[in-house]
Amino acid sequence: LGSVSGSEVFHILRNLKNSQASGWDDIPVFLVKQCASLILKPLTHIVNVSLTSGEFPDLLKYSHVIPVYKKGDPSLMNNYRPIALLPSFSKIFEAAVLSKVTKFFDEVGCLSESQFGFRKR
């Protein structure tokens, strides 16, 4: 898939929504964005090491799962859906991988032209 540049990671950071809930680490997105100039170089390096090695840091694999009520009887478990709150850094890794995989699929042309869902316009 190749490596990501500092500008790509900066673009990912800039596009994260401040309103997103933080994960188990309680590090909010806005704080990560405020520290972008300080963490950009090491973060880019860590993302690239992960992409090269094919390994994802263990601590970023954990999420905080919260049941969210849908409708019906609140005492029934089936009336809830799980929401996984990921650490901000997991979101950055995911966005970097998504960018690389999407670019690869577009270059290779392995997605059908009739595939519209979950694709950028």
mmCIF file with all atom_site columns, C-alpha atoms in Angstrom:
data_model
loop_
_atom_site.group_PDB
_atom_site.id
_atom_site.type_symbol
_atom_site.label_atom_id
_atom_site.label_alt_id
_atom_site.label_comp_id
_atom_site.label_asym_id
_atom_site.label_entity_id
_atom_site.label_seq_id
_atom_site.pdbx_PDB_ins_code
_atom_site.Cartn_x
_atom_site.Cartn_y
_atom_site.Cartn_z
_atom_site.occupancy
_atom_site.B_iso_or_equiv
_atom_site.pdbx_formal_charge
_atom_site.auth_seq_id
_atom_site.auth_comp_id
_atom_site.auth_asym_id
_atom_site.auth_atom_id
_atom_site.pdbx_PDB_model_num
ATOM 1   C CA . LEU A 1 1   ? 0.000   0.000  0.000   1.00 0.00 ? 1   LEU A CA 1
ATOM 2   C CA . GLY A 1 2   ? 2.926   2.330  0.497   1.00 0.00 ? 2   GLY A CA 1
ATOM 3   C CA . SER A 1 3   ? 3.635   4.852  3.199   1.00 0.00 ? 3   SER A CA 1
ATOM 4   C CA . VAL A 1 4   ? 1.734   7.960  4.195   1.00 0.00 ? 4   VAL A CA 1
ATOM 5   C CA . SER A 1 5   ? 3.229   11.429 4.158   1.00 0.00 ? 5   SER A CA 1
ATOM 6   C CA . GLY A 1 6   ? 3.109   13.956 6.957   1.00 0.00 ? 6   GLY A CA 1
ATOM 7   C CA . SER A 1 7   ? 0.749   16.056 4.860   1.00 0.00 ? 7   SER A CA 1
ATOM 8   C CA . GLU A 1 8   ? -1.622  13.086 4.490   1.00 0.00 ? 8   GLU A CA 1
ATOM 9   C CA . VAL A 1 9   ? -1.640  12.522 8.256   1.00 0.00 ? 9   VAL A CA 1
ATOM 10  C CA . PHE A 1 10  ? -2.149  16.256 8.808   1.00 0.00 ? 10  PHE A CA 1
ATOM 11  C CA . HIS A 1 11  ? -5.109  16.165 6.388   1.00 0.00 ? 11  HIS A CA 1
ATOM 12  C CA . ILE A 1 12  ? -6.567  13.225 8.331   1.00 0.00 ? 12  ILE A CA 1
ATOM 13  C CA . LEU A 1 13  ? -6.115  15.076 11.628  1.00 0.00 ? 13  LEU A CA 1
ATOM 14  C CA . ARG A 1 14  ? -7.702  18.235 10.252  1.00 0.00 ? 14  ARG A CA 1
ATOM 15  C CA . ASN A 1 15  ? -10.744 16.300 8.998   1.00 0.00 ? 15  ASN A CA 1
ATOM 16  C CA . LEU A 1 16  ? -11.491 14.464 12.246  1.00 0.00 ? 16  LEU A CA 1
ATOM 17  C CA . LYS A 1 17  ? -14.690 15.730 13.824  1.00 0.00 ? 17  LYS A CA 1
ATOM 18  C CA . ASN A 1 18  ? -14.211 17.466 17.170  1.00 0.00 ? 18  ASN A CA 1
ATOM 19  C CA . SER A 1 19  ? -17.631 16.195 18.225  1.00 0.00 ? 19  SER A CA 1
ATOM 20  C CA . GLN A 1 20  ? -16.544 12.545 18.090  1.00 0.00 ? 20  GLN A CA 1
ATOM 21  C CA . ALA A 1 21  ? -16.499 10.884 21.479  1.00 0.00 ? 21  ALA A CA 1
ATOM 22  C CA . SER A 1 22  ? -13.149 9.758  22.810  1.00 0.00 ? 22  SER A CA 1
ATOM 23  C CA . GLY A 1 23  ? -12.382 6.128  23.501  1.00 0.00 ? 23  GLY A CA 1
ATOM 24  C CA . TRP A 1 24  ? -11.085 4.380  26.601  1.00 0.00 ? 24  TRP A CA 1
ATOM 25  C CA . ASP A 1 25  ? -8.033  6.675  26.664  1.00 0.00 ? 25  ASP A CA 1
ATOM 26  C CA . ASP A 1 26  ? -10.213 9.791  27.179  1.00 0.00 ? 26  ASP A CA 1
ATOM 27  C CA . ILE A 1 27  ? -8.070  11.805 24.738  1.00 0.00 ? 27  ILE A CA 1
ATOM 28  C CA . PRO A 1 28  ? -10.505 14.032 22.845  1.00 0.00 ? 28  PRO A CA 1
ATOM 29  C CA . VAL A 1 29  ? -10.070 14.711 19.134  1.00 0.00 ? 29  VAL A CA 1
ATOM 30  C CA . PHE A 1 30  ? -9.755  18.469 19.675  1.00 0.00 ? 30  PHE A CA 1
ATOM 31  C CA . LEU A 1 31  ? -6.709  17.899 21.923  1.00 0.00 ? 31  LEU A CA 1
ATOM 32  C CA . VAL A 1 32  ? -5.010  15.696 19.326  1.00 0.00 ? 32  VAL A CA 1
ATOM 33  C CA . LYS A 1 33  ? -5.689  18.401 16.729  1.00 0.00 ? 33  LYS A CA 1
ATOM 34  C CA . GLN A 1 34  ? -4.268  21.121 18.979  1.00 0.00 ? 34  GLN A CA 1
ATOM 35  C CA . CYS A 1 35  ? -1.060  19.101 19.372  1.00 0.00 ? 35  CYS A CA 1
ATOM 36  C CA . ALA A 1 36  ? -0.817  18.301 15.650  1.00 0.00 ? 36  ALA A CA 1
ATOM 37  C CA . SER A 1 37  ? 2.380   20.257 15.036  1.00 0.00 ? 37  SER A CA 1
ATOM 38  C CA . LEU A 1 38  ? 4.107   18.483 17.934  1.00 0.00 ? 38  LEU A CA 1
ATOM 39  C CA . ILE A 1 39  ? 2.965   14.941 17.185  1.00 0.00 ? 39  ILE A CA 1
ATOM 40  C CA . LEU A 1 40  ? 2.782   14.963 13.381  1.00 0.00 ? 40  LEU A CA 1
ATOM 41  C CA . LYS A 1 41  ? 6.267   13.612 12.673  1.00 0.00 ? 41  LYS A CA 1
ATOM 42  C CA . PRO A 1 42  ? 6.268   10.788 15.281  1.00 0.00 ? 42  PRO A CA 1
ATOM 43  C CA . LEU A 1 43  ? 2.643   9.918  14.487  1.00 0.00 ? 43  LEU A CA 1
ATOM 44  C CA . THR A 1 44  ? 3.416   9.676  10.768  1.00 0.00 ? 44  THR A CA 1
ATOM 45  C CA . HIS A 1 45  ? 6.381   7.432  11.582  1.00 0.00 ? 45  HIS A CA 1
ATOM 46  C CA . ILE A 1 46  ? 4.258   5.151  13.789  1.00 0.00 ? 46  ILE A CA 1
ATOM 47  C CA . VAL A 1 47  ? 1.537   4.884  11.134  1.00 0.00 ? 47  VAL A CA 1
ATOM 48  C CA . ASN A 1 48  ? 4.145   4.016  8.496   1.00 0.00 ? 48  ASN A CA 1
ATOM 49  C CA . VAL A 1 49  ? 5.820   1.404  10.705  1.00 0.00 ? 49  VAL A CA 1
ATOM 50  C CA . SER A 1 50  ? 2.392   -0.129 11.259  1.00 0.00 ? 50  SER A CA 1
ATOM 51  C CA . LEU A 1 51  ? 1.644   -0.159 7.516   1.00 0.00 ? 51  LEU A CA 1
ATOM 52  C CA . THR A 1 52  ? 5.061   -1.620 6.679   1.00 0.00 ? 52  THR A CA 1
ATOM 53  C CA . SER A 1 53  ? 5.015   -4.293 9.372   1.00 0.00 ? 53  SER A CA 1
ATOM 54  C CA . GLY A 1 54  ? 1.336   -5.135 8.970   1.00 0.00 ? 54  GLY A CA 1
ATOM 55  C CA . GLU A 1 55  ? 0.851   -4.798 12.716  1.00 0.00 ? 55  GLU A CA 1
ATOM 56  C CA . PHE A 1 56  ? -1.581  -2.550 14.538  1.00 0.00 ? 56  PHE A CA 1
ATOM 57  C CA . PRO A 1 57  ? -0.607  -1.396 18.064  1.00 0.00 ? 57  PRO A CA 1
ATOM 58  C CA . ASP A 1 58  ? -2.357  -3.578 20.647  1.00 0.00 ? 58  ASP A CA 1
ATOM 59  C CA . LEU A 1 59  ? -3.530  -0.655 22.780  1.00 0.00 ? 59  LEU A CA 1
ATOM 60  C CA . LEU A 1 60  ? -5.376  0.817  19.818  1.00 0.00 ? 60  LEU A CA 1
ATOM 61  C CA . LYS A 1 61  ? -7.360  -2.394 19.308  1.00 0.00 ? 61  LYS A CA 1
ATOM 62  C CA . TYR A 1 62  ? -9.482  -1.765 22.386  1.00 0.00 ? 62  TYR A CA 1
ATOM 63  C CA . SER A 1 63  ? -12.737 0.133  22.267  1.00 0.00 ? 63  SER A CA 1
ATOM 64  C CA . HIS A 1 64  ? -15.244 1.267  24.828  1.00 0.00 ? 64  HIS A CA 1
ATOM 65  C CA . VAL A 1 65  ? -18.569 -0.343 23.867  1.00 0.00 ? 65  VAL A CA 1
ATOM 66  C CA . ILE A 1 66  ? -21.714 1.421  25.008  1.00 0.00 ? 66  ILE A CA 1
ATOM 67  C CA . PRO A 1 67  ? -25.270 0.113  24.551  1.00 0.00 ? 67  PRO A CA 1
ATOM 68  C CA . VAL A 1 68  ? -27.529 2.700  22.898  1.00 0.00 ? 68  VAL A CA 1
ATOM 69  C CA . TYR A 1 69  ? -31.290 2.339  23.283  1.00 0.00 ? 69  TYR A CA 1
ATOM 70  C CA . LYS A 1 70  ? -33.215 1.934  19.988  1.00 0.00 ? 70  LYS A CA 1
ATOM 71  C CA . LYS A 1 71  ? -36.907 1.495  20.795  1.00 0.00 ? 71  LYS A CA 1
ATOM 72  C CA . GLY A 1 72  ? -39.331 -0.783 22.591  1.00 0.00 ? 72  GLY A CA 1
ATOM 73  C CA . ASP A 1 73  ? -39.032 -2.215 26.073  1.00 0.00 ? 73  ASP A CA 1
ATOM 74  C CA . PRO A 1 74  ? -35.867 -0.797 27.701  1.00 0.00 ? 74  PRO A CA 1
ATOM 75  C CA . SER A 1 75  ? -35.532 -3.931 29.845  1.00 0.00 ? 75  SER A CA 1
ATOM 76  C CA . LEU A 1 76  ? -34.903 -6.117 26.750  1.00 0.00 ? 76  LEU A CA 1
ATOM 77  C CA . MET A 1 77  ? -31.344 -6.402 25.497  1.00 0.00 ? 77  MET A CA 1
ATOM 78  C CA . ASN A 1 78  ? -32.474 -6.689 21.852  1.00 0.00 ? 78  ASN A CA 1
ATOM 79  C CA . ASN A 1 79  ? -33.721 -3.097 22.008  1.00 0.00 ? 79  ASN A CA 1
ATOM 80  C CA . TYR A 1 80  ? -30.171 -1.768 22.243  1.00 0.00 ? 80  TYR A CA 1
ATOM 81  C CA . ARG A 1 81  ? -27.384 -1.498 19.695  1.00 0.00 ? 81  ARG A CA 1
ATOM 82  C CA . PRO A 1 82  ? -23.688 -1.327 20.519  1.00 0.00 ? 82  PRO A CA 1
ATOM 83  C CA . ILE A 1 83  ? -21.565 1.729  19.786  1.00 0.00 ? 83  ILE A CA 1
ATOM 84  C CA . ALA A 1 84  ? -17.793 1.256  19.877  1.00 0.00 ? 84  ALA A CA 1
ATOM 85  C CA . LEU A 1 85  ? -15.891 4.347  21.001  1.00 0.00 ? 85  LEU A CA 1
ATOM 86  C CA . LEU A 1 86  ? -12.384 4.170  19.575  1.00 0.00 ? 86  LEU A CA 1
ATOM 87  C CA . PRO A 1 87  ? -9.329  6.120  20.698  1.00 0.00 ? 87  PRO A CA 1
ATOM 88  C CA . SER A 1 88  ? -8.582  9.151  18.509  1.00 0.00 ? 88  SER A CA 1
ATOM 89  C CA . PHE A 1 89  ? -5.327  7.567  17.358  1.00 0.00 ? 89  PHE A CA 1
ATOM 90  C CA . SER A 1 90  ? -7.201  4.469  16.153  1.00 0.00 ? 90  SER A CA 1
ATOM 91  C CA . LYS A 1 91  ? -9.355  6.743  13.996  1.00 0.00 ? 91  LYS A CA 1
ATOM 92  C CA . ILE A 1 92  ? -6.208  8.262  12.484  1.00 0.00 ? 92  ILE A CA 1
ATOM 93  C CA . PHE A 1 93  ? -4.780  4.822  11.666  1.00 0.00 ? 93  PHE A CA 1
ATOM 94  C CA . GLU A 1 94  ? -8.083  3.702  10.155  1.00 0.00 ? 94  GLU A CA 1
ATOM 95  C CA . ALA A 1 95  ? -8.336  6.816  7.999   1.00 0.00 ? 95  ALA A CA 1
ATOM 96  C CA . ALA A 1 96  ? -4.760  6.311  6.734   1.00 0.00 ? 96  ALA A CA 1
ATOM 97  C CA . VAL A 1 97  ? -5.444  2.683  5.802   1.00 0.00 ? 97  VAL A CA 1
ATOM 98  C CA . LEU A 1 98  ? -8.787  3.600  4.204   1.00 0.00 ? 98  LEU A CA 1
ATOM 99  C CA . SER A 1 99  ? -7.065  6.242  2.098   1.00 0.00 ? 99  SER A CA 1
ATOM 100 C CA . LYS A 1 100 ? -4.409  3.788  0.883   1.00 0.00 ? 100 LYS A CA 1
ATOM 101 C CA . VAL A 1 101 ? -6.849  0.939  0.212   1.00 0.00 ? 101 VAL A CA 1
ATOM 102 C CA . THR A 1 102 ? -9.283  3.231  -1.625  1.00 0.00 ? 102 THR A CA 1
ATOM 103 C CA . LYS A 1 103 ? -6.476  4.623  -3.778  1.00 0.00 ? 103 LYS A CA 1
ATOM 104 C CA . PHE A 1 104 ? -5.279  1.080  -4.550  1.00 0.00 ? 104 PHE A CA 1
ATOM 105 C CA . PHE A 1 105 ? -8.778  -0.108 -5.492  1.00 0.00 ? 105 PHE A CA 1
ATOM 106 C CA . ASP A 1 106 ? -9.275  2.912  -7.740  1.00 0.00 ? 106 ASP A CA 1
ATOM 107 C CA . GLU A 1 107 ? -5.912  2.381  -9.474  1.00 0.00 ? 107 GLU A CA 1
ATOM 108 C CA . VAL A 1 108 ? -6.464  -1.344 -9.998  1.00 0.00 ? 108 VAL A CA 1
ATOM 109 C CA . GLY A 1 109 ? -10.105 -0.859 -10.954 1.00 0.00 ? 109 GLY A CA 1
ATOM 110 C CA . CYS A 1 110 ? -11.352 -3.787 -8.912  1.00 0.00 ? 110 CYS A CA 1
ATOM 111 C CA . LEU A 1 111 ? -14.557 -2.077 -7.750  1.00 0.00 ? 111 LEU A CA 1
ATOM 112 C CA . SER A 1 112 ? -17.593 -2.184 -9.981  1.00 0.00 ? 112 SER A CA 1
ATOM 113 C CA . GLU A 1 113 ? -18.687 1.098  -11.548 1.00 0.00 ? 113 GLU A CA 1
ATOM 114 C CA . SER A 1 114 ? -22.165 0.350  -10.182 1.00 0.00 ? 114 SER A CA 1
ATOM 115 C CA . GLN A 1 115 ? -20.816 0.304  -6.601  1.00 0.00 ? 115 GLN A CA 1
ATOM 116 C CA . PHE A 1 116 ? -21.911 3.643  -5.136  1.00 0.00 ? 116 PHE A CA 1
ATOM 117 C CA . GLY A 1 117 ? -22.366 2.950  -1.428  1.00 0.00 ? 117 GLY A CA 1
ATOM 118 C CA . PHE A 1 118 ? -19.556 3.896  0.955   1.00 0.00 ? 118 PHE A CA 1
ATOM 119 C CA . ARG A 1 119 ? -17.542 5.578  -1.800  1.00 0.00 ? 119 ARG A CA 1
ATOM 120 C CA . LYS A 1 120 ? -16.513 9.174  -2.270  1.00 0.00 ? 120 LYS A CA 1
ATOM 121 C CA . ARG A 1 121 ? -18.354 10.930 -5.031  1.00 0.00 ? 121 ARG A CA 1
#
